[in-house]
Amino acid sequence: MTESPPIHGIDRLSTFFMDLLSHDVLNNNQAVLSYLELVLANPDLDAKARDYAEKAISHVRTSTVLVEHAKNLMAARTAGPNSFRPIDLMRSVMLAIKEVPRFFPTKKIRVRVVQEPTDAYVLGDALADDLVLNAFIDMVRTDPGDEVAIDVRIIKSEQGSKMCWSLVLSDPNAVLRPGMKSEDLSALLSQDNTKMVKMAGFLFASIASHLLGGEFVAKELGTGTGQGSEFVLTLVKAGKP
Amino acid sequence: MTSVLIVDDELFIVELYRDILQLRGYKVMGTAFDGEEALRKYNNSDNKPDVIIMDHRMPVMNGVDATKEIIRLNPSQKVIFVSADVLVEKEARDAGAADFLPKPFRMDDLIEKMEKISRFH
């Protein structure tokens, strides 16, 4: 497992700034969301304009989730690993399956749980929920099709001496853009922000999983067609609370 | 007609709630930009609002403190707490808020909560 990235400048001031920033962004998202709702309430709105407004709402949701995830990540780093409580990984998956279509109103998303253990508890608290939702969102985002099919497995795994659970998301049509494979994430973690464009989700997944003592791997499925991706989120096994 | 007092320090948020609630048939009987102003307006009004929509982070007096004061004056007053800070939910409910909505929310969700509360008013 790779080392957790160094913490740069995480101090009271940056936490305070993040807090203020997220508060203001969410307030602005509130205004955008509500005005779009007003637009959509017009029964005479033509279909194309309605479609645009609905797409804009989905982007407000994405923006909100990005801010909340960043805020939660900052809070978790400040609180430290002793604050992480056990969470049922399957429950996080079910929440994400319910939530993810709201971010992609024009896509048809089918999720098939092919391997589902009982009592797959991991250390992570709310951050694990964020991670799982983030993984689903990024998996759908990397699939260019209008119809997305994702297979989900939760399997036992080991990281050195640690017993873990791994959440595996597979999509035969997803395409990883250059730099999105896990072996390329080092470019992101070296803080070359010219390469971070559109990769905030991946960076979040990588940092948050390391923070929880696990890892996040994004790789090609090796179908030979240039398509097919698999995300593996591994988190440390915890006892049932 | 359900009457509402809107409390938020952001002018654009106050205008937004006011416009939408008026369009949906609610009577916006007042607005306030901090907890202290809300408390003063509440004290000075002969007709109390059916519902107060209360933000948390505001200058002078925050939403939790304002809610505590208002509930102390009138324990049956209905306050719906709205905040971008989900961590404040417990504090808001302990202060006497009848309900909580994290920002951003859909106005239909706010109206549903207002209707639910008004039925028991």
Coordinates of N, CA and C in Angstrom, one line a residue, chain A residues 19-20 22-24 26-35 37-38 40 57 60-61 64 68 71 102, chain B residues 8-10 12-13 15-17 19-20 23 55 57 83-87 102-108:
Chain A
D19 N -14.4 25.9 6.2 CA -15.7 26.0 6.8 C -16.5 27.2 6.2
L20 N -15.9 28.4 6.2 CA -16.5 29.6 5.6 C -16.9 29.4 4.1
S22 N -17.3 26.7 2.4 CA -18.3 25.7 2.1 C -19.7 26.3 2.5
H23 N -19.7 27.1 3.5 CA -21.0 27.7 3.9 C -21.5 28.6 2.8
D24 N -20.6 29.4 2.3 CA -21.0 30.4 1.3 C -21.4 29.7 -0.1
L26 N -22.6 26.7 -0.4 CA -23.9 26.0 -0.2 C -25.0 27.0 -0.2
N27 N -24.8 28.2 0.4 CA -25.8 29.3 0.3 C -26.1 29.6 -1.2
N28 N -25.0 29.8 -1.9 CA -25.2 30.1 -3.4 C -25.9 29.0 -4.1
N29 N -25.5 27.8 -3.8 CA -26.2 26.6 -4.4 C -27.7 26.6 -4.1
Q30 N -28.0 27.0 -2.9 CA -29.4 27.1 -2.5 C -30.2 28.1 -3.4
A31 N -29.6 29.2 -3.7 CA -30.2 30.2 -4.6 C -30.3 29.7 -6.0
V32 N -29.3 29.1 -6.5 CA -29.3 28.5 -7.9 C -30.4 27.4 -8.0
L33 N -30.4 26.5 -7.0 CA -31.4 25.4 -7.0 C -32.8 26.0 -7.0
S34 N -33.1 26.9 -6.1 CA -34.4 27.4 -5.9 C -34.9 28.2 -7.1
Y35 N -34.0 29.0 -7.7 CA -34.5 29.7 -8.9 C -34.7 28.8 -10.1
E37 N -35.8 25.8 -9.7 CA -37.1 25.2 -9.4 C -38.3 26.1 -9.9
L38 N -38.0 27.4 -9.7 CA -39.0 28.4 -10.1 C -39.2 28.3 -11.7
L40 N -38.6 25.7 -13.5 CA -39.3 24.5 -13.9 C -40.8 24.4 -13.5
I57 N -29.6 21.5 -12.3 CA -29.9 21.1 -11.0 C -29.0 19.9 -10.6
V60 N -25.7 21.3 -9.6 CA -25.8 22.0 -8.3 C -25.6 20.9 -7.2
R61 N -26.2 19.7 -7.5 CA -26.0 18.6 -6.5 C -24.6 18.1 -6.5
T64 N -22.6 20.6 -4.5 CA -22.9 20.5 -3.1 C -22.1 19.3 -2.5
E68 N -19.3 19.2 0.4 CA -19.5 18.5 1.7 C -18.4 17.4 1.9
K71 N -15.3 19.1 3.0 CA -15.4 19.6 4.4 C -15.3 18.4 5.3
R102 N -29.6 10.7 -9.1 CA -30.0 12.1 -9.0 C -28.9 13.0 -9.6
Chain B
D8 N -32.3 35.4 8.0 CA -31.1 35.0 7.3 C -30.3 36.2 7.0
D9 N -29.0 36.1 7.2 CA -28.1 37.3 7.0 C -27.8 37.6 5.5
E10 N -28.1 36.6 4.7 CA -27.8 36.9 3.2 C -29.0 37.5 2.6
F12 N -29.7 37.9 -0.6 CA -30.3 37.1 -1.7 C -31.1 35.9 -1.3
I13 N -30.7 35.3 -0.1 CA -31.5 34.2 0.4 C -32.8 34.7 0.9
E15 N -34.5 37.3 0.0 CA -35.3 37.7 -1.2 C -35.9 36.4 -1.9
L16 N -35.0 35.4 -2.0 CA -35.4 34.2 -2.6 C -36.6 33.5 -1.9
Y17 N -36.4 33.3 -0.5 CA -37.5 32.7 0.2 C -38.7 33.5 0.1
D19 N -39.8 35.7 -2.2 CA -40.4 35.6 -3.5 C -41.1 34.2 -3.7
I20 N -40.4 33.2 -3.4 CA -41.0 31.8 -3.6 C -42.2 31.6 -2.7
L23 N -45.2 33.6 -3.8 CA -45.7 32.9 -5.0 C -46.6 31.7 -4.7
D55 N -32.0 30.8 10.0 CA -30.7 30.5 9.6 C -29.8 30.3 10.9
R57 N -25.8 30.8 11.1 CA -24.7 31.7 11.2 C -25.1 33.1 10.8
S83 N -29.9 25.4 7.6 CA -28.5 25.8 7.7 C -27.6 24.9 6.7
A84 N -26.5 25.5 6.3 CA -25.6 24.8 5.5 C -24.7 23.9 6.3
D85 N -24.8 24.1 7.7 CA -24.0 23.3 8.6 C -24.8 22.2 9.3
V86 N -24.7 21.0 8.8 CA -25.5 19.9 9.3 C -25.2 19.6 10.7
L87 N -24.0 19.9 11.1 CA -23.6 19.6 12.5 C -24.4 20.3 13.6
P102 N -31.1 20.8 5.9 CA -29.8 21.3 5.4 C -29.8 22.0 4.1
K103 N -29.1 23.0 4.0 CA -29.0 23.7 2.7 C -28.0 23.0 1.8
P104 N -28.2 22.9 0.5 CA -29.3 23.4 -0.2 C -30.5 22.4 -0.2
F105 N -31.7 22.9 -0.1 CA -32.9 22.1 -0.1 C -33.8 22.5 -1.2
R106 N -34.7 21.6 -1.5 CA -35.8 22.0 -2.5 C -36.9 22.7 -1.8
M107 N -37.4 23.7 -2.4 CA -38.5 24.5 -1.7 C -39.7 23.7 -1.4
D108 N -39.9 22.7 -2.2 CA -41.0 21.7 -1.9 C -40.8 21.1 -0.6

